[in-house]
């Protein structure tokens, strides 16, 4: 059982805006910043968002992150077929001495 | 450019050990921590620990303490992760990663599949 809870699946049509949630607690999201990763099957995860809402160089501005209290969200606007992938949230947790924890992942399907 | 290149797939029997390597290039090897994570088939990501390549200091996730050893060879800019007493549920893709620009895992190796089966 992950310490961060994500919906197992999400879907949208091309051009739509979708949001993926990540729910935690005061010992993790409530204390630390959140990162988001995108993983296409058979490949390594790719960093999409760091420090709650910062996009690394090269990540399209269609991707945005936010955090409020003990929850975080990833929003994808102008959905494209290439966005079909699994998305993971991650942060650290005080109950694990600051070690990293991940959500179970959300499979995004572009219909 | 930054590259993390891992060793190839491994098959081990239960109770054996496996050692996975990760060769780094394109950045100052001793300037950044290395991390190891794993992903069981169809599952999420699991963080295993970090290695400071400058000092050799390590920190392991509690789940793996006593079974994992992370080391480095600065002469060939390579880090290693050795996992002992393998069980079937250690079957996973093992990744090395680093945090070069931001406080998150921004560069990843390609992954190494370790299969534990009798």
CSV table of C-alpha atoms in Angstrom, one decimal:
chain,number,residue,atom,x,y,z
A,1,UNK,CA,0.0,0.0,0.0
A,2,UNK,CA,1.6,3.3,-1.2
A,3,UNK,CA,1.8,6.2,1.3
A,4,UNK,CA,0.7,8.4,-1.6
A,5,UNK,CA,-2.7,7.7,-3.1
A,6,UNK,CA,-3.4,8.2,-6.8
A,7,UNK,CA,-6.3,7.1,-8.9
A,8,UNK,CA,-5.4,4.0,-10.9
A,9,UNK,CA,-6.7,5.4,-14.2
A,10,UNK,CA,-7.7,8.6,-15.9
A,11,UNK,CA,-8.7,9.4,-19.5
A,12,UNK,CA,-9.5,12.3,-21.8
A,13,UNK,CA,-9.8,13.1,-25.5
A,14,UNK,CA,-7.3,15.1,-27.6
A,15,UNK,CA,-7.3,18.8,-26.7
A,16,UNK,CA,-9.0,18.2,-23.3
A,17,UNK,CA,-7.6,19.1,-19.9
A,18,UNK,CA,-7.1,16.3,-17.4
A,19,UNK,CA,-6.0,16.4,-13.8
A,20,UNK,CA,-4.4,13.7,-11.7
A,21,UNK,CA,-4.5,13.8,-8.0
A,22,UNK,CA,-2.0,12.6,-5.3
A,23,UNK,CA,-3.2,12.4,-1.7
A,24,UNK,CA,-0.8,12.1,1.2
A,25,UNK,CA,-0.4,13.2,4.8
A,26,UNK,CA,1.2,15.8,7.1
A,27,UNK,CA,4.4,13.7,7.2
A,28,UNK,CA,4.9,13.7,3.5
A,29,UNK,CA,3.1,16.1,1.1
A,30,UNK,CA,2.3,18.3,4.0
A,31,UNK,CA,6.0,18.8,4.7
A,32,UNK,CA,7.9,18.3,1.5
A,33,UNK,CA,7.7,19.4,-2.1
A,34,UNK,CA,6.2,17.0,-4.7
A,35,UNK,CA,7.7,15.8,-8.0
A,36,UNK,CA,5.8,14.2,-10.9
A,37,UNK,CA,7.1,11.6,-13.4
A,38,UNK,CA,5.9,10.3,-16.7
A,39,UNK,CA,6.6,6.7,-17.7
A,40,UNK,CA,5.9,5.2,-21.1
A,41,UNK,CA,5.9,1.4,-21.0
A,42,UNK,CA,9.3,-0.1,-21.4
A,43,UNK,CA,11.2,3.1,-20.7
A,44,UNK,CA,12.6,4.8,-17.6
A,45,UNK,CA,10.5,7.5,-15.8
A,46,UNK,CA,11.0,11.1,-17.0
A,47,UNK,CA,10.8,14.0,-14.6
A,48,UNK,CA,7.9,16.3,-15.5
A,49,UNK,CA,7.5,18.6,-12.4
A,50,UNK,CA,9.8,19.3,-9.4
A,51,UNK,CA,9.3,21.4,-6.3
A,52,UNK,CA,5.5,21.2,-6.7
A,53,UNK,CA,5.2,23.3,-9.8
A,54,UNK,CA,8.6,23.7,-11.6
A,55,UNK,CA,9.0,22.4,-15.1
A,56,UNK,CA,12.5,21.2,-16.0
A,57,UNK,CA,13.9,22.5,-19.3
A,58,UNK,CA,12.3,20.7,-22.2
A,59,UNK,CA,9.0,19.9,-20.6
A,60,UNK,CA,6.1,21.5,-22.4
A,61,UNK,CA,4.1,24.1,-20.6
A,62,UNK,CA,1.0,22.0,-21.1
A,63,UNK,CA,2.1,20.2,-17.9
A,64,UNK,CA,1.6,22.0,-14.6
A,65,UNK,CA,1.7,21.0,-11.0
A,66,UNK,CA,0.2,22.3,-7.8
A,67,UNK,CA,0.1,21.5,-4.1
A,68,UNK,CA,-2.3,22.4,-1.4
A,69,UNK,CA,-2.0,21.1,2.2
A,70,UNK,CA,-1.5,17.3,2.0
A,71,UNK,CA,-2.5,16.9,-1.7
A,72,UNK,CA,-0.9,17.6,-5.0
A,73,UNK,CA,-2.2,17.7,-8.6
A,74,UNK,CA,-0.8,17.3,-12.1
A,75,UNK,CA,-2.7,19.0,-14.9
A,76,UNK,CA,-2.3,18.3,-18.5
A,77,UNK,CA,-3.9,20.8,-20.9
A,78,UNK,CA,-4.3,20.3,-24.7
A,79,UNK,CA,-4.1,16.6,-24.3
A,80,UNK,CA,-2.2,14.8,-27.0
A,81,UNK,CA,-2.0,11.1,-27.9
A,82,UNK,CA,1.7,11.1,-26.9
A,83,UNK,CA,0.7,11.9,-23.4
A,84,UNK,CA,-0.7,8.4,-22.9
A,85,UNK,CA,1.5,7.0,-20.2
A,86,UNK,CA,1.7,6.3,-16.5
A,87,UNK,CA,2.2,9.2,-14.1
A,88,UNK,CA,3.7,9.0,-10.6
A,89,UNK,CA,3.9,11.5,-7.8
A,90,UNK,CA,6.7,11.4,-5.3
A,91,UNK,CA,7.9,13.2,-2.2
A,92,UNK,CA,9.8,12.5,1.0
A,93,UNK,CA,8.3,11.2,4.3
A,94,UNK,CA,9.2,12.1,7.9
A,95,UNK,CA,8.0,8.7,9.2
A,96,UNK,CA,10.8,7.2,7.0
A,97,UNK,CA,13.5,9.6,8.1
A,98,UNK,CA,13.0,11.7,4.9
A,99,UNK,CA,13.3,8.8,2.4
A,100,UNK,CA,11.5,9.1,-0.9
A,101,UNK,CA,8.0,7.6,-1.4
A,102,UNK,CA,6.0,7.2,-4.6
A,103,UNK,CA,2.3,7.0,-5.5
A,104,UNK,CA,1.0,3.9,-7.1
A,105,UNK,CA,0.7,5.6,-10.5
A,106,UNK,CA,-2.1,6.7,-12.7
A,107,UNK,CA,-2.5,5.2,-16.2
A,108,UNK,CA,-3.6,8.0,-18.5
A,109,UNK,CA,-5.5,6.9,-21.6
A,110,UNK,CA,-6.1,9.3,-24.5
A,111,UNK,CA,-9.3,8.2,-26.1
B,1,UNK,CA,25.5,14.9,-22.7
B,2,UNK,CA,24.5,13.4,-19.4
B,3,UNK,CA,24.3,9.6,-19.6
B,4,UNK,CA,23.7,6.8,-17.1
B,5,UNK,CA,24.3,3.4,-18.7
B,6,UNK,CA,23.4,0.3,-16.8
B,7,UNK,CA,24.5,-3.3,-17.1
B,8,UNK,CA,22.4,-5.9,-18.8
B,9,UNK,CA,19.6,-8.2,-17.6
B,10,UNK,CA,20.4,-10.8,-14.9
B,11,UNK,CA,18.8,-14.0,-13.8
B,12,UNK,CA,19.4,-15.4,-10.4
B,13,UNK,CA,18.1,-18.2,-8.2
B,14,UNK,CA,16.5,-17.5,-4.8
B,15,UNK,CA,19.2,-16.9,-2.1
B,16,UNK,CA,21.8,-15.6,-4.6
B,17,UNK,CA,23.1,-12.1,-5.0
B,18,UNK,CA,23.1,-9.7,-7.9
B,19,UNK,CA,25.3,-6.6,-8.6
B,20,UNK,CA,24.1,-4.0,-11.1
B,21,UNK,CA,26.4,-1.3,-12.4
B,22,UNK,CA,25.6,2.2,-13.7
B,23,UNK,CA,28.3,4.1,-15.6
B,24,UNK,CA,28.0,7.9,-15.6
B,25,UNK,CA,29.3,10.4,-18.1
B,26,UNK,CA,28.7,14.0,-19.1
B,27,UNK,CA,29.0,15.5,-15.7
B,28,UNK,CA,31.3,15.7,-12.6
B,29,UNK,CA,30.9,12.2,-11.2
B,30,UNK,CA,31.8,13.2,-7.6
B,31,UNK,CA,29.6,16.2,-7.6
B,32,UNK,CA,26.1,14.6,-7.3
B,33,UNK,CA,24.4,11.9,-5.4
B,34,UNK,CA,23.3,8.7,-7.1
B,35,UNK,CA,20.1,6.9,-6.2
B,36,UNK,CA,18.8,3.4,-6.8
B,37,UNK,CA,15.1,2.6,-7.3
B,38,UNK,CA,13.2,-0.4,-8.5
B,39,UNK,CA,9.9,-1.3,-10.2
B,40,UNK,CA,8.4,-4.7,-9.9
B,41,UNK,CA,6.4,-5.9,-13.0
B,42,UNK,CA,3.2,-3.8,-13.4
B,43,UNK,CA,3.9,-2.0,-10.1
B,44,UNK,CA,5.0,1.4,-8.9
B,45,UNK,CA,8.4,2.8,-8.1
B,46,UNK,CA,10.3,2.0,-4.9
B,47,UNK,CA,13.2,4.0,-3.6
B,48,UNK,CA,16.1,1.9,-2.3
B,49,UNK,CA,18.8,4.4,-1.2
B,50,UNK,CA,21.5,6.9,-2.1
B,51,UNK,CA,25.3,7.0,-2.5
B,52,UNK,CA,27.5,10.0,-2.2
B,53,UNK,CA,30.2,9.2,-4.8
B,54,UNK,CA,32.6,11.7,-3.3
B,55,UNK,CA,32.8,10.2,0.2
B,56,UNK,CA,31.3,6.8,-0.4
B,57,UNK,CA,28.7,7.4,2.2
B,58,UNK,CA,25.4,5.6,1.8
B,59,UNK,CA,21.9,5.6,3.1
B,60,UNK,CA,19.5,2.7,2.6
B,61,UNK,CA,15.7,2.5,2.8
B,62,UNK,CA,14.8,0.6,6.0
B,63,UNK,CA,13.3,-2.2,3.9
B,64,UNK,CA,16.6,-3.0,2.3
B,65,UNK,CA,19.0,-2.5,5.2
B,66,UNK,CA,21.2,-5.5,5.7
B,67,UNK,CA,20.6,-6.7,2.1
B,68,UNK,CA,21.8,-3.9,-0.1
B,69,UNK,CA,25.2,-2.4,-0.7
B,70,UNK,CA,25.9,0.6,-2.8
B,71,UNK,CA,29.5,1.3,-3.9
B,72,UNK,CA,31.4,3.3,-6.5
B,73,UNK,CA,34.6,3.3,-8.5
B,74,UNK,CA,35.6,6.8,-9.2
B,75,UNK,CA,38.3,5.8,-11.6
B,76,UNK,CA,35.7,4.5,-14.0
B,77,UNK,CA,32.8,6.8,-12.9
B,78,UNK,CA,30.6,3.8,-12.1
B,79,UNK,CA,28.3,3.1,-9.2
B,80,UNK,CA,27.1,-0.3,-8.2
B,81,UNK,CA,24.1,-1.7,-6.3
B,82,UNK,CA,24.4,-5.2,-4.9
B,83,UNK,CA,21.3,-7.0,-3.5
B,84,UNK,CA,21.8,-10.2,-1.4
B,85,UNK,CA,19.5,-13.0,-0.4
B,86,UNK,CA,17.3,-12.6,-3.4
B,87,UNK,CA,13.7,-13.6,-3.2
B,88,UNK,CA,11.2,-14.0,-6.0
B,89,UNK,CA,9.6,-10.7,-5.1
B,90,UNK,CA,12.9,-9.0,-5.9
B,91,UNK,CA,12.1,-9.5,-9.5
B,92,UNK,CA,12.1,-6.0,-10.9
B,93,UNK,CA,13.7,-3.4,-13.1
B,94,UNK,CA,16.4,-1.6,-11.2
B,95,UNK,CA,17.2,2.0,-12.0
B,96,UNK,CA,20.0,4.3,-11.1
B,97,UNK,CA,19.2,8.0,-11.1
B,98,UNK,CA,20.8,11.3,-10.2
B,99,UNK,CA,19.7,14.8,-9.3
B,100,UNK,CA,21.9,17.1,-11.3
B,101,UNK,CA,19.7,20.2,-11.8
B,102,UNK,CA,16.8,20.0,-9.4
B,103,UNK,CA,15.9,18.3,-6.1
B,104,UNK,CA,14.3,15.3,-7.8
B,105,UNK,CA,15.5,12.4,-10.0
B,106,UNK,CA,16.1,14.3,-13.3
B,107,UNK,CA,18.4,11.8,-15.0
B,108,UNK,CA,17.8,8.0,-15.1
B,109,UNK,CA,19.6,5.0,-16.4
B,110,UNK,CA,17.8,2.7,-18.9
B,111,UNK,CA,17.0,0.1,-16.2
B,112,UNK,CA,18.2,-3.4,-15.6
B,113,UNK,CA,15.8,-6.3,-15.3
B,114,UNK,CA,16.7,-8.7,-12.5
B,115,UNK,CA,14.7,-11.9,-12.6
B,116,UNK,CA,14.7,-14.2,-9.5
B,117,UNK,CA,13.5,-17.7,-10.3
B,118,UNK,CA,14.3,-21.2,-9.3
